[in-house]
CSV table of C-alpha atoms in Angstrom, one decimal:
chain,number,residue,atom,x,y,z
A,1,UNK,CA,5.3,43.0,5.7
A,2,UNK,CA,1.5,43.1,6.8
A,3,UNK,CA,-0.6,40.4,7.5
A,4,UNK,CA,-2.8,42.0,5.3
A,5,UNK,CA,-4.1,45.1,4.2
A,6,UNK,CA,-6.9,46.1,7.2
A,7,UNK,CA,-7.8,49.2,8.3
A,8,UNK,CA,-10.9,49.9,10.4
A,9,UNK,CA,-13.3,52.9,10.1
A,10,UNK,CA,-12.7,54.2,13.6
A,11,UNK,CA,-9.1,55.2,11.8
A,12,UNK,CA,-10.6,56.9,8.7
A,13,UNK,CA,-13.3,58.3,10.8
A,14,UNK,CA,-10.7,59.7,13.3
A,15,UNK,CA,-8.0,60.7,10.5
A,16,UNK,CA,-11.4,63.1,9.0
A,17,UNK,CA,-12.0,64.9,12.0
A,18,UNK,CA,-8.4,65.8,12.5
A,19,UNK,CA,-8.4,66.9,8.7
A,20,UNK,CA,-11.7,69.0,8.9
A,21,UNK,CA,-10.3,70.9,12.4
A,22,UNK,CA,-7.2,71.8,10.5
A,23,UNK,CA,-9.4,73.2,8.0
A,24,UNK,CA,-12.0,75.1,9.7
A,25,UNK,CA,-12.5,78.4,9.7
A,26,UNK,CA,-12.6,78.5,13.8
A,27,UNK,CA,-11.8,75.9,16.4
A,28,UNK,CA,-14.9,76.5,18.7
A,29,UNK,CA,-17.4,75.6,16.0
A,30,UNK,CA,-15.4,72.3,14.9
A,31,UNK,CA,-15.6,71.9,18.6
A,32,UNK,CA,-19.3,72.2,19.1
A,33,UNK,CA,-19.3,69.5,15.8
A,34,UNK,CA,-18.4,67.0,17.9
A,35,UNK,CA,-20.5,66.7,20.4
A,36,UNK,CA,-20.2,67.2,23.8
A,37,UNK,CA,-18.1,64.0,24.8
A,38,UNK,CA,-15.9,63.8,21.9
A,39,UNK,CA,-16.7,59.9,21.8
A,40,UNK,CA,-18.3,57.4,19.6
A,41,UNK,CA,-22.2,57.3,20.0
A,42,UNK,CA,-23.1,54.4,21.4
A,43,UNK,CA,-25.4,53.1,18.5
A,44,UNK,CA,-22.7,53.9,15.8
A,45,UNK,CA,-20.7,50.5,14.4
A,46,UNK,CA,-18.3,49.4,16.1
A,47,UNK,CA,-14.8,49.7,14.3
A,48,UNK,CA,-14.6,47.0,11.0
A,49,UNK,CA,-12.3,46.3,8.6
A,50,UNK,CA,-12.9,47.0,5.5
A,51,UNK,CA,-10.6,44.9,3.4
A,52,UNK,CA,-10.3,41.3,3.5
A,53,UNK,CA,-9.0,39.0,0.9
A,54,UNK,CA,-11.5,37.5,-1.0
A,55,UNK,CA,-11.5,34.8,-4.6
A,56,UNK,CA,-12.2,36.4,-7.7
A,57,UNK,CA,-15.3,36.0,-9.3
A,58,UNK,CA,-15.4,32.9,-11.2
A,59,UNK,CA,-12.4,31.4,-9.8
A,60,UNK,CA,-11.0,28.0,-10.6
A,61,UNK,CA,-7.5,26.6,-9.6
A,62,UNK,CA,-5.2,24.3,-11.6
A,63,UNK,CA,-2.2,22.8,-8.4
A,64,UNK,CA,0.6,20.8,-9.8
A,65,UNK,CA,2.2,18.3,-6.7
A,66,UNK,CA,3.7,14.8,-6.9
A,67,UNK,CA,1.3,11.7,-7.4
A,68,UNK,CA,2.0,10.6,-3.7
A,69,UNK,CA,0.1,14.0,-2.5
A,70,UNK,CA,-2.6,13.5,-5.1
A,71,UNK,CA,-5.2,11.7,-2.2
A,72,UNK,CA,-4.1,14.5,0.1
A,73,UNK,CA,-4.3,17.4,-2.5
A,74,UNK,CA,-7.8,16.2,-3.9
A,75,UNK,CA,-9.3,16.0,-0.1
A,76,UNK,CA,-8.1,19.6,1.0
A,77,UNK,CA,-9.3,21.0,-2.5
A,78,UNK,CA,-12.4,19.8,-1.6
A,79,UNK,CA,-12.4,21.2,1.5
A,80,UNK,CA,-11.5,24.3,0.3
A,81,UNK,CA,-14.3,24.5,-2.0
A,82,UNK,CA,-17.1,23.8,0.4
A,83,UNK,CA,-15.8,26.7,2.0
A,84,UNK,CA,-14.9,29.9,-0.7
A,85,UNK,CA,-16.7,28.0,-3.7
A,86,UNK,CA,-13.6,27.4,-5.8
A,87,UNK,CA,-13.1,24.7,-7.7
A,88,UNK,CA,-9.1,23.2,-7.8
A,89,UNK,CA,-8.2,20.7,-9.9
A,90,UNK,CA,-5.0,18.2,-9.0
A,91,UNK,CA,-2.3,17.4,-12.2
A,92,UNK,CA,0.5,15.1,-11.2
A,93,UNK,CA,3.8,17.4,-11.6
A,94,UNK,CA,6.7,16.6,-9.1
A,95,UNK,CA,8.4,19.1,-6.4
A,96,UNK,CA,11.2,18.4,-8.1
A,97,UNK,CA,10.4,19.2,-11.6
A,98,UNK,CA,7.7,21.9,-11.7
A,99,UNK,CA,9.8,25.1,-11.1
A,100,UNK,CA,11.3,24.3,-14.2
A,101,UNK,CA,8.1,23.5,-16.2
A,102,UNK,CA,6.6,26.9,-14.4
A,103,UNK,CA,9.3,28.9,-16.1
A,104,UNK,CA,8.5,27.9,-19.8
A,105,UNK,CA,4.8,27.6,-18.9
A,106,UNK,CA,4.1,30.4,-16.4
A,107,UNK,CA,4.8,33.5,-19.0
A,108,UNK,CA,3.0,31.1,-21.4
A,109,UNK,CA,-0.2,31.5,-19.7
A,110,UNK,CA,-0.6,27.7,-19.2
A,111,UNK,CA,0.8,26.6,-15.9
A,112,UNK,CA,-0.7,25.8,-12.8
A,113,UNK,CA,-1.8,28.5,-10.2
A,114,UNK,CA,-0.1,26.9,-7.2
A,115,UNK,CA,2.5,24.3,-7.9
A,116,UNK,CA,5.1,22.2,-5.0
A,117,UNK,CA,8.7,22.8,-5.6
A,118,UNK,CA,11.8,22.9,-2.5
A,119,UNK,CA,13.3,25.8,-1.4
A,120,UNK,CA,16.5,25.6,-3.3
A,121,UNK,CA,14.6,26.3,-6.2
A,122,UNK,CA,14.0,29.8,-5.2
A,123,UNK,CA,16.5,31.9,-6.8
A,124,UNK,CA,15.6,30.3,-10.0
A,125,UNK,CA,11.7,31.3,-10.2
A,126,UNK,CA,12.8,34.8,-8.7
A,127,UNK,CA,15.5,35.1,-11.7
A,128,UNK,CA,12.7,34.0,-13.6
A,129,UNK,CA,10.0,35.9,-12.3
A,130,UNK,CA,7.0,33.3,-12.5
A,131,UNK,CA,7.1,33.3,-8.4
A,132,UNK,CA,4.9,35.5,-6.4
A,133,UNK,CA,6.2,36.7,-2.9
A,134,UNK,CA,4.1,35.7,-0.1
A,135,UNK,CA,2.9,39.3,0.8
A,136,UNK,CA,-0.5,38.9,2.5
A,137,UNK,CA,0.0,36.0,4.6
A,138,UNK,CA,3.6,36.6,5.7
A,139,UNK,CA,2.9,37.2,9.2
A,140,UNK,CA,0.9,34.4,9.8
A,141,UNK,CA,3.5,31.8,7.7
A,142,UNK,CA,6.5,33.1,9.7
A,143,UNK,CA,4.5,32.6,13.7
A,144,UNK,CA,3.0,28.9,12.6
A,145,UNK,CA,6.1,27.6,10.9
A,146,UNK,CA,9.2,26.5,12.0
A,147,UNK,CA,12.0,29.5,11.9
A,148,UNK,CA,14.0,27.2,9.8
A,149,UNK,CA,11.8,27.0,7.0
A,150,UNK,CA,10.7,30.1,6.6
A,151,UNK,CA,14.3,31.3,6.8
A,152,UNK,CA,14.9,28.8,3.5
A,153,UNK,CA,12.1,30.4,2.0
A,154,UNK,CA,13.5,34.1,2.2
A,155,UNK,CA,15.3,35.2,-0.6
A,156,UNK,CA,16.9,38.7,-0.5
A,157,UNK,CA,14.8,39.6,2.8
A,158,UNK,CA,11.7,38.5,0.6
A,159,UNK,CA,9.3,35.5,1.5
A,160,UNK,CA,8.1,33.2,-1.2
A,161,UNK,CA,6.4,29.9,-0.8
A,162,UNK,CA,4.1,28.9,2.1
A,163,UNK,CA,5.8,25.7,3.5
A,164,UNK,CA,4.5,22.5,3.7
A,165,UNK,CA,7.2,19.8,4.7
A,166,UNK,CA,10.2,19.4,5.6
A,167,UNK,CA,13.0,17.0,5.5
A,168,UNK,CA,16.6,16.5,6.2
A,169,UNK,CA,19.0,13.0,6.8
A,170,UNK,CA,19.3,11.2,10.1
A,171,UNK,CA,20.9,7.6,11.2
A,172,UNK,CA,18.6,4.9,10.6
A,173,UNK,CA,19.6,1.6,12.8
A,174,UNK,CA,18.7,-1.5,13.4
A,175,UNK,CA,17.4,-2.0,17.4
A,176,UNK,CA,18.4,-5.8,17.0
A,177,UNK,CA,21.6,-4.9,16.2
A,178,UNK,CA,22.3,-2.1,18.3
A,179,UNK,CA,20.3,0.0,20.9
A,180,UNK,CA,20.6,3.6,19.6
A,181,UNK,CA,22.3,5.7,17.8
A,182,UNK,CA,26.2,6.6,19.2
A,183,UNK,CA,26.3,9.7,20.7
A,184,UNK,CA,29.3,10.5,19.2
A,185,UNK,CA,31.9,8.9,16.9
A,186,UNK,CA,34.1,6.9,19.6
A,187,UNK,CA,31.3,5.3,20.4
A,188,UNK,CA,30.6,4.5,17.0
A,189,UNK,CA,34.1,3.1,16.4
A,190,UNK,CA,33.8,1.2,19.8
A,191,UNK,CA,30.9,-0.4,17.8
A,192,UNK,CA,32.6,-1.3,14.8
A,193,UNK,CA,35.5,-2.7,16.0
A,194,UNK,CA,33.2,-5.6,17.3
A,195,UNK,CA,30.7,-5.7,15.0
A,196,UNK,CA,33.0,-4.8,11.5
A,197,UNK,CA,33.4,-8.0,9.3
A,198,UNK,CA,34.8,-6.3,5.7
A,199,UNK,CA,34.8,-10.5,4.0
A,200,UNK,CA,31.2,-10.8,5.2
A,201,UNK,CA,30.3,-7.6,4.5
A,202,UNK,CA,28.9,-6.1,7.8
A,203,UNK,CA,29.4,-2.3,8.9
A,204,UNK,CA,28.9,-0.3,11.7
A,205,UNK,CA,27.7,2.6,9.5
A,206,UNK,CA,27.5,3.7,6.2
A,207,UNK,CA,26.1,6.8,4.2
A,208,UNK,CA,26.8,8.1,0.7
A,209,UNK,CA,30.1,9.3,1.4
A,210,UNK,CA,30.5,10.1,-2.5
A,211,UNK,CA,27.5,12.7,-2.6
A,212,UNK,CA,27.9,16.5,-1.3
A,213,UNK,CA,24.6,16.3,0.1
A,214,UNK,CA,25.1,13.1,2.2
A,215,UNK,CA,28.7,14.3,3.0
A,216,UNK,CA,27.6,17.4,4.1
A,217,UNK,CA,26.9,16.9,7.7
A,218,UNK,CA,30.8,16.9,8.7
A,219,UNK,CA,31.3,20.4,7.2
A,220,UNK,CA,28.4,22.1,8.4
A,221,UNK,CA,28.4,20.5,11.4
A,222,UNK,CA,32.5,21.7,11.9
A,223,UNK,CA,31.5,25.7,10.4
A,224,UNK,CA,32.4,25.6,7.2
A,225,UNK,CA,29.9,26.7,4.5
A,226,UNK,CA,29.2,26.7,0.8
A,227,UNK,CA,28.6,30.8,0.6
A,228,UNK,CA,28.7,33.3,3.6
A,229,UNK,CA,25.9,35.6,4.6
A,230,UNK,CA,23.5,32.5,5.3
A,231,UNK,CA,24.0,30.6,1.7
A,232,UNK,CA,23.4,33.8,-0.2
A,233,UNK,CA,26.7,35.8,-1.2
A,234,UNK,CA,28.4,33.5,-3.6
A,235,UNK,CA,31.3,35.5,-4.0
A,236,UNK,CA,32.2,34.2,-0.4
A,237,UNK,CA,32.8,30.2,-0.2
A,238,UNK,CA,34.0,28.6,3.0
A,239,UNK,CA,34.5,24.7,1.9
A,240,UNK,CA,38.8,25.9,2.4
A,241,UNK,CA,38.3,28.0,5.9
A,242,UNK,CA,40.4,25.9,8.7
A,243,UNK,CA,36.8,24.5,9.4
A,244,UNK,CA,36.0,23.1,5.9
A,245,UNK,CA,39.8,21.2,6.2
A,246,UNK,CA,39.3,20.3,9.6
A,247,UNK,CA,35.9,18.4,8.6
A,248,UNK,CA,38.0,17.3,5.4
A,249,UNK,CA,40.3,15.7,6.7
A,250,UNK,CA,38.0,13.9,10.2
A,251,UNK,CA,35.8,12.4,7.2
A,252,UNK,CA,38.9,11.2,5.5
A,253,UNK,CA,40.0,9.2,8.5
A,254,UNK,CA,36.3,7.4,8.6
A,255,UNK,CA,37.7,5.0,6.0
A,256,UNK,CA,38.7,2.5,8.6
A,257,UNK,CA,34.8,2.2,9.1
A,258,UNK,CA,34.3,2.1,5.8
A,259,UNK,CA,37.2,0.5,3.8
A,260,UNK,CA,35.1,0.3,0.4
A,261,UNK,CA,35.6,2.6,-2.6
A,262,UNK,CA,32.9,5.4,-2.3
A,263,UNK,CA,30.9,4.2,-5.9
A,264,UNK,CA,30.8,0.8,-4.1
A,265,UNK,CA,28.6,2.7,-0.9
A,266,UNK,CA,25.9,3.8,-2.6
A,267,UNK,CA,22.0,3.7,-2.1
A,268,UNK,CA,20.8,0.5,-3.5
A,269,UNK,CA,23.9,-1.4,-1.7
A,270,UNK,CA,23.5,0.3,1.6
A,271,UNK,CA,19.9,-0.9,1.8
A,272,UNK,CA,20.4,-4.2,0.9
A,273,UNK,CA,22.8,-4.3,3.6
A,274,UNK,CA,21.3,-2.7,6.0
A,275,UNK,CA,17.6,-4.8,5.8
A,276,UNK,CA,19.8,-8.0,5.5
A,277,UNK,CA,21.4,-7.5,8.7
A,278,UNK,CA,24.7,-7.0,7.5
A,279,UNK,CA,24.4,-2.7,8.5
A,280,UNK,CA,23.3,-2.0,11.5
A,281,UNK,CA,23.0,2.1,10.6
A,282,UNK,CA,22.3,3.6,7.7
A,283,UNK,CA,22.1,7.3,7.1
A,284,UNK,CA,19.8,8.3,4.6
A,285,UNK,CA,16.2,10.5,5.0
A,286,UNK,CA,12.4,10.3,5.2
A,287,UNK,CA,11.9,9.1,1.4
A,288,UNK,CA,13.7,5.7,3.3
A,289,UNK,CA,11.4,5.6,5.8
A,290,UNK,CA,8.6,3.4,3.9
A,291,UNK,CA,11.0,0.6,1.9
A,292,UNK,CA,13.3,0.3,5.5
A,293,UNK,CA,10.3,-0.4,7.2
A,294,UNK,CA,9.5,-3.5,5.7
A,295,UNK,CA,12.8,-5.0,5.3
A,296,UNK,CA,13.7,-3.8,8.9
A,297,UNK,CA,11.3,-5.2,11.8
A,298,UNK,CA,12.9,-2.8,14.5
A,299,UNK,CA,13.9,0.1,13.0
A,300,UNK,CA,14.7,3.3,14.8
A,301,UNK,CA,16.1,6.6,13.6
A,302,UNK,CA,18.4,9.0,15.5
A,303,UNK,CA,20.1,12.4,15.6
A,304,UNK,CA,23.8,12.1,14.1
A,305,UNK,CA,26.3,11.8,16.5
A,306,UNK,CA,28.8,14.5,17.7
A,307,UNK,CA,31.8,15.4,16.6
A,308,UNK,CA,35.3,14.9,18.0
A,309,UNK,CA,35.0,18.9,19.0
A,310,UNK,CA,32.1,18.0,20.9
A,311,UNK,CA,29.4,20.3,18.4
A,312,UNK,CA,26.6,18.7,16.8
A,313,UNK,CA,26.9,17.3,12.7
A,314,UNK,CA,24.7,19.7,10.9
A,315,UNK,CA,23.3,17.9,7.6
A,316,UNK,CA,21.6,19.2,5.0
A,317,UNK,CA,18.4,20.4,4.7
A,318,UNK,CA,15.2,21.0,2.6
A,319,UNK,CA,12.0,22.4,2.5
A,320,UNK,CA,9.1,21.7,0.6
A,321,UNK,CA,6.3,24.6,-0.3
A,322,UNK,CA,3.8,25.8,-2.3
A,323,UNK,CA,4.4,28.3,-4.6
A,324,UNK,CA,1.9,31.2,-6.4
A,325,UNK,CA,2.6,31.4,-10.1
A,326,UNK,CA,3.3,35.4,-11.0
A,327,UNK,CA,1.3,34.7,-14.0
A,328,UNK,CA,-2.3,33.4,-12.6
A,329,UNK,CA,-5.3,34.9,-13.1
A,330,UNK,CA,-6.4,34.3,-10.0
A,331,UNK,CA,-3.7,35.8,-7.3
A,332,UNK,CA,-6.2,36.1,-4.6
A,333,UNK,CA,-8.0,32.4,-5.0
A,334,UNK,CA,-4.6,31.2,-5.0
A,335,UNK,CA,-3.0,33.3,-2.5
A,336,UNK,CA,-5.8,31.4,0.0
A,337,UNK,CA,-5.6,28.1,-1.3
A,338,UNK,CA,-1.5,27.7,-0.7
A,339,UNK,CA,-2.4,29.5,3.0
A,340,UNK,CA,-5.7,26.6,3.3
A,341,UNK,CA,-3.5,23.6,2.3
A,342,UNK,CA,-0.5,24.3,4.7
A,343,UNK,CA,-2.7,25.5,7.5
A,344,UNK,CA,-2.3,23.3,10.7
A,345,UNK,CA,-4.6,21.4,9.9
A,346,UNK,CA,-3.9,20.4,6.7
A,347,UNK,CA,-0.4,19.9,7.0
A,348,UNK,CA,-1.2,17.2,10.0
A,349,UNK,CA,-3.4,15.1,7.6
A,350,UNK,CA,-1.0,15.7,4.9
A,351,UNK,CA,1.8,13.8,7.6
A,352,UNK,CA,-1.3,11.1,8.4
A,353,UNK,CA,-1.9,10.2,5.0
A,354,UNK,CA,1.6,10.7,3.5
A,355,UNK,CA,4.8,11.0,6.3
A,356,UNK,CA,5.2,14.1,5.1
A,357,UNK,CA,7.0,16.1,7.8
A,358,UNK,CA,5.3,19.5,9.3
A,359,UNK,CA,7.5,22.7,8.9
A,360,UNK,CA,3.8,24.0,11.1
A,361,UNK,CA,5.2,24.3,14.7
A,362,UNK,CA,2.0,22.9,15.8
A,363,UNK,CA,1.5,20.2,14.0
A,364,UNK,CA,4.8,19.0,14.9
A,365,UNK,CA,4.1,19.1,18.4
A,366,UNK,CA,1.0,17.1,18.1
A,367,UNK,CA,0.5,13.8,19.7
A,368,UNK,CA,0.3,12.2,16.0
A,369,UNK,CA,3.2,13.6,15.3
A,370,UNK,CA,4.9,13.3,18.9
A,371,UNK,CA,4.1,9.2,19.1
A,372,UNK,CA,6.1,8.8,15.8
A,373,UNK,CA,9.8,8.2,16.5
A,374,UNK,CA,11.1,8.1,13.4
A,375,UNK,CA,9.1,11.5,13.2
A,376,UNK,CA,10.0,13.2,15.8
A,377,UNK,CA,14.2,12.1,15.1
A,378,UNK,CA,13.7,13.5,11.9
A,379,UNK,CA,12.0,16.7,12.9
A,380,UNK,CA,15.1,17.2,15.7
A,381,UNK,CA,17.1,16.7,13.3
A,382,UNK,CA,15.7,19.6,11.2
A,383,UNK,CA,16.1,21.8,13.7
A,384,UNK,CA,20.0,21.3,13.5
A,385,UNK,CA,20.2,21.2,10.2
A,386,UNK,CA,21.0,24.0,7.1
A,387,UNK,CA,18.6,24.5,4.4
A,388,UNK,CA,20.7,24.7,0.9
A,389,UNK,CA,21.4,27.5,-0.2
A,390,UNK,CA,18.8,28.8,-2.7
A,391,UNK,CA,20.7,30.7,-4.9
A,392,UNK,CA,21.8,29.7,-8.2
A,393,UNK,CA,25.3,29.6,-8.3
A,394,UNK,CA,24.4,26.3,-6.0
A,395,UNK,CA,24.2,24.7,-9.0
A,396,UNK,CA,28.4,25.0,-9.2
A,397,UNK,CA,28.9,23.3,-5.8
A,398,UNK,CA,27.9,19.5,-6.7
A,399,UNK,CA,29.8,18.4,-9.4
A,400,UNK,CA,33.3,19.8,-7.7
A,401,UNK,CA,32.5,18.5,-4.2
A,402,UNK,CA,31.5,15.1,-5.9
A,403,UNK,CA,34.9,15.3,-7.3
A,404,UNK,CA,36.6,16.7,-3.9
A,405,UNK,CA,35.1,13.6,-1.9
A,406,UNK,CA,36.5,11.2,-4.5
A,407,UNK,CA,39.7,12.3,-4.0
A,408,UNK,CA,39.3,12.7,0.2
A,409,UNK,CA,38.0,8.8,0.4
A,410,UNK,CA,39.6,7.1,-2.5
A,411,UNK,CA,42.6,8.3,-3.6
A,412,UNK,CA,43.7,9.9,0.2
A,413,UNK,CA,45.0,13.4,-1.3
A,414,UNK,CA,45.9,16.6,1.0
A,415,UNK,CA,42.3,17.6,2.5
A,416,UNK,CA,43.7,21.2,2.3
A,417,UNK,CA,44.3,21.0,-1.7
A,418,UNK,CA,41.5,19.3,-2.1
A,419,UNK,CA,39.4,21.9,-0.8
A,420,UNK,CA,41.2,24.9,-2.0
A,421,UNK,CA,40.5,23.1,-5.7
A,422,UNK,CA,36.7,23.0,-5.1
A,423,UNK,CA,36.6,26.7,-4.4
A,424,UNK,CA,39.0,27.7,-7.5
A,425,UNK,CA,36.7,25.5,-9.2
A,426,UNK,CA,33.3,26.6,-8.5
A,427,UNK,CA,34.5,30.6,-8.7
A,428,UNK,CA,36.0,29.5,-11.8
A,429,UNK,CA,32.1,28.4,-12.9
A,430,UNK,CA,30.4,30.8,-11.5
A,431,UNK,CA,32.0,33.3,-12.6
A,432,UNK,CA,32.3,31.6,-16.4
A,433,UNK,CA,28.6,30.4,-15.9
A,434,UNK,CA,29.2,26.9,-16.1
């Protein structure tokens, strides 16, 4: 789609003329119109464009984001109104709760103009149709943001949202325990075998092995996938292919790094572990990043290691954005208030004040950006990484894989009848609409 919809005079001026000579009653005289050049007299206007997106009259905003963006969102609204004269007004409503609250309140007539929700969301404010596609600034979004964000953003070849963050999971370590991150899981059990204590409770690594999310990284990373066609054809799952078993049945043999019931690894325990010495990595993701700092004095974060095939572990990934409620009465204010906030600009003083990751090429590339190094890790990361899939049968994949991985870790059943269960079982719910 357009960048937007411009068209100059020259082109209407030039489409007339052609239109008039068909239509005249003798070529020589539409000739002798023109002048003698055929060119544009010097004193006419150069070509302009004559449509440009502009607020509506008596515009004013209503953005719903999460109270930790509530300094950032307040400083770019003002910004913003300096500059086109709209008013927007900030009310605390989550990423990770508006969608929903947009569906009842967008046909409604009473929800925000621009709200923050994550990509995965998607297929549930198209289904419901309180999300507008990003039709004028498409152009621009795609070039300034990174390919992976915009690509988690596309639903059935469409755009919606105009990204502003990104995150994903990486290896968090401890640099007086260890110097960096393994590069690949030798190492890491090279580690361990001098550094595991099970009685006093010290690991080489831990994540939530329990959780699809957190689990994910072995599957992706080996080929296998939750649908085919890029996470959007859900009557094609590929947690059985030879790929999804192979990663099955690697993660399966990472108990000797881990000999602890899966329930008994999860957030609160790793953490108190891992900032009491007793862990010297801990997977986990940016929303870490601020309570690991002040229990950990030398914390680093890096890429996850390879894989016994050699390819890279692909976790997991998601995308936050602002979104254009279908039902405002302002489409055109809002339209360039989600393009203002997520600019380059803005998204680098959104990561100043907040951590919050660019998906802006640009801003990730800066030197405030750059000089971070648990930034930067993360942002690698990103780029190897696979956005959910966004549409809603991925609603059917969570509670079988929890299930799957139970049975993988704790109870050491077949990884090939494991994984053929979690497909029968999420066809069986998707199909039932469970």
């Amino acid at each position: 789609m357009k960048k937007g919809k411009k068209f100059s005079f020259m082109s209407l001026s030039l489409a007339m003329t052609v239109l008039l000579a068909a239509c005249g009653s003798g070529g020589s005289d539409a000739s002798n119109n023109t002048g003698d050049s055929g060119t544009t007299p010097d004193n006419e206007a150069p070509p302009a464009e004559v449509e440009e997106l502009t607020p509506e009259e008596g515009a004013m905003l209503t953005i719903w984001d999460g109270g930790d963006q509530k300094g950032f969102v307040e400083q770019a609204a003002a910004a913003f109104e300096e500059k086109y004269g709209v008013k927007v007004s900030y009310t605390e409503l989550g990423a990770d709760k508006a969608m929903t609250q947009m569906v009842t309140d967008g046909p409604a007539g009473v929800g925000a103009d621009i709200f923050a929700g994550v990509h995965d969301q998607i297929g549930q404010g198209v289904t419901a149709g309180v999300i507008m596609p990003n039709d004028w600034f498409e152009e621009d979004i795609r070039a300034r943001n990174s390919e992976v964000a915009v690509n988690a953003l596309t639903y059935e070849d469409i755009l919606y949202g105009y990204p502003k963050s990104v995150e994903t999971t990486a290896v968090f370590y401890n640099k007086d325990l260890i110097d960096a991150v393994p590069t690949n899981w030798d190492e890491i059990k090279g580690f361990a075998a001098t550094f595991n204590d099970t009685k006093a409770n010290k690991f080489s690594i831990m994540w939530d092995v329990g959780n699809g999310y957190s689990s994910y990284p072995f599957f992706g990373g080996y080929g296998a996938y939750v649908f085919g066609n890029e996470g959007t054809d859900p009557t094609d799952i590929g947690l059985n292919s030879e790929q999804g078993i192979e990663a099955a049945t690697f993660l399966q043999s990472l108990k000797e790094l881990m000999p602890l019931k899966s329930s008994d690894i999860n957030g609160d325990i790793r953490k108190s572990l891992f900032t009491s010495g007793k862990l010297a990595m801990n997977i986990s993701g940016p929303w870490d990043v601020g309570s690991l700092k002040e229990g950990v004095t030398n914390l680093g974060v890096g890429v996850y290691p390879a894989l016994p095939n050699g390819d890279p572990m692909k976790p997991f990934s998601g995308v936050k954005s602002y979104f254009v409620n279908a039902y405002t009465k302002y489409p055109n204010a809002a339209k360039l208030f989600a393009e203002f906030i997520t600019n380059t600009e803005n998204q680098t003083k959104n990561f100043e004040m907040t951590g919050a990751l660019p998906a802006n090429t640009e801003a990730a590339a800066s030197e405030t950006v750059k000089n971070d190094e648990i930034a930067s890790a993360f942002l690698a990361q990103f780029e190897n990484s696979i956005p959910m899939p966004s549409i809603p049968a991925m609603a059917q994949f969570w509670s079988p894989m929890e299930a799957a991985l139970s049975d993988l870790w704790n109870n050491g059943k077949d990884p090939k009848a494991v994984m053929d269960n979690v497909v029968e079982q999420m066809k069986s719910n998707i199909q039932t609409g469970s």
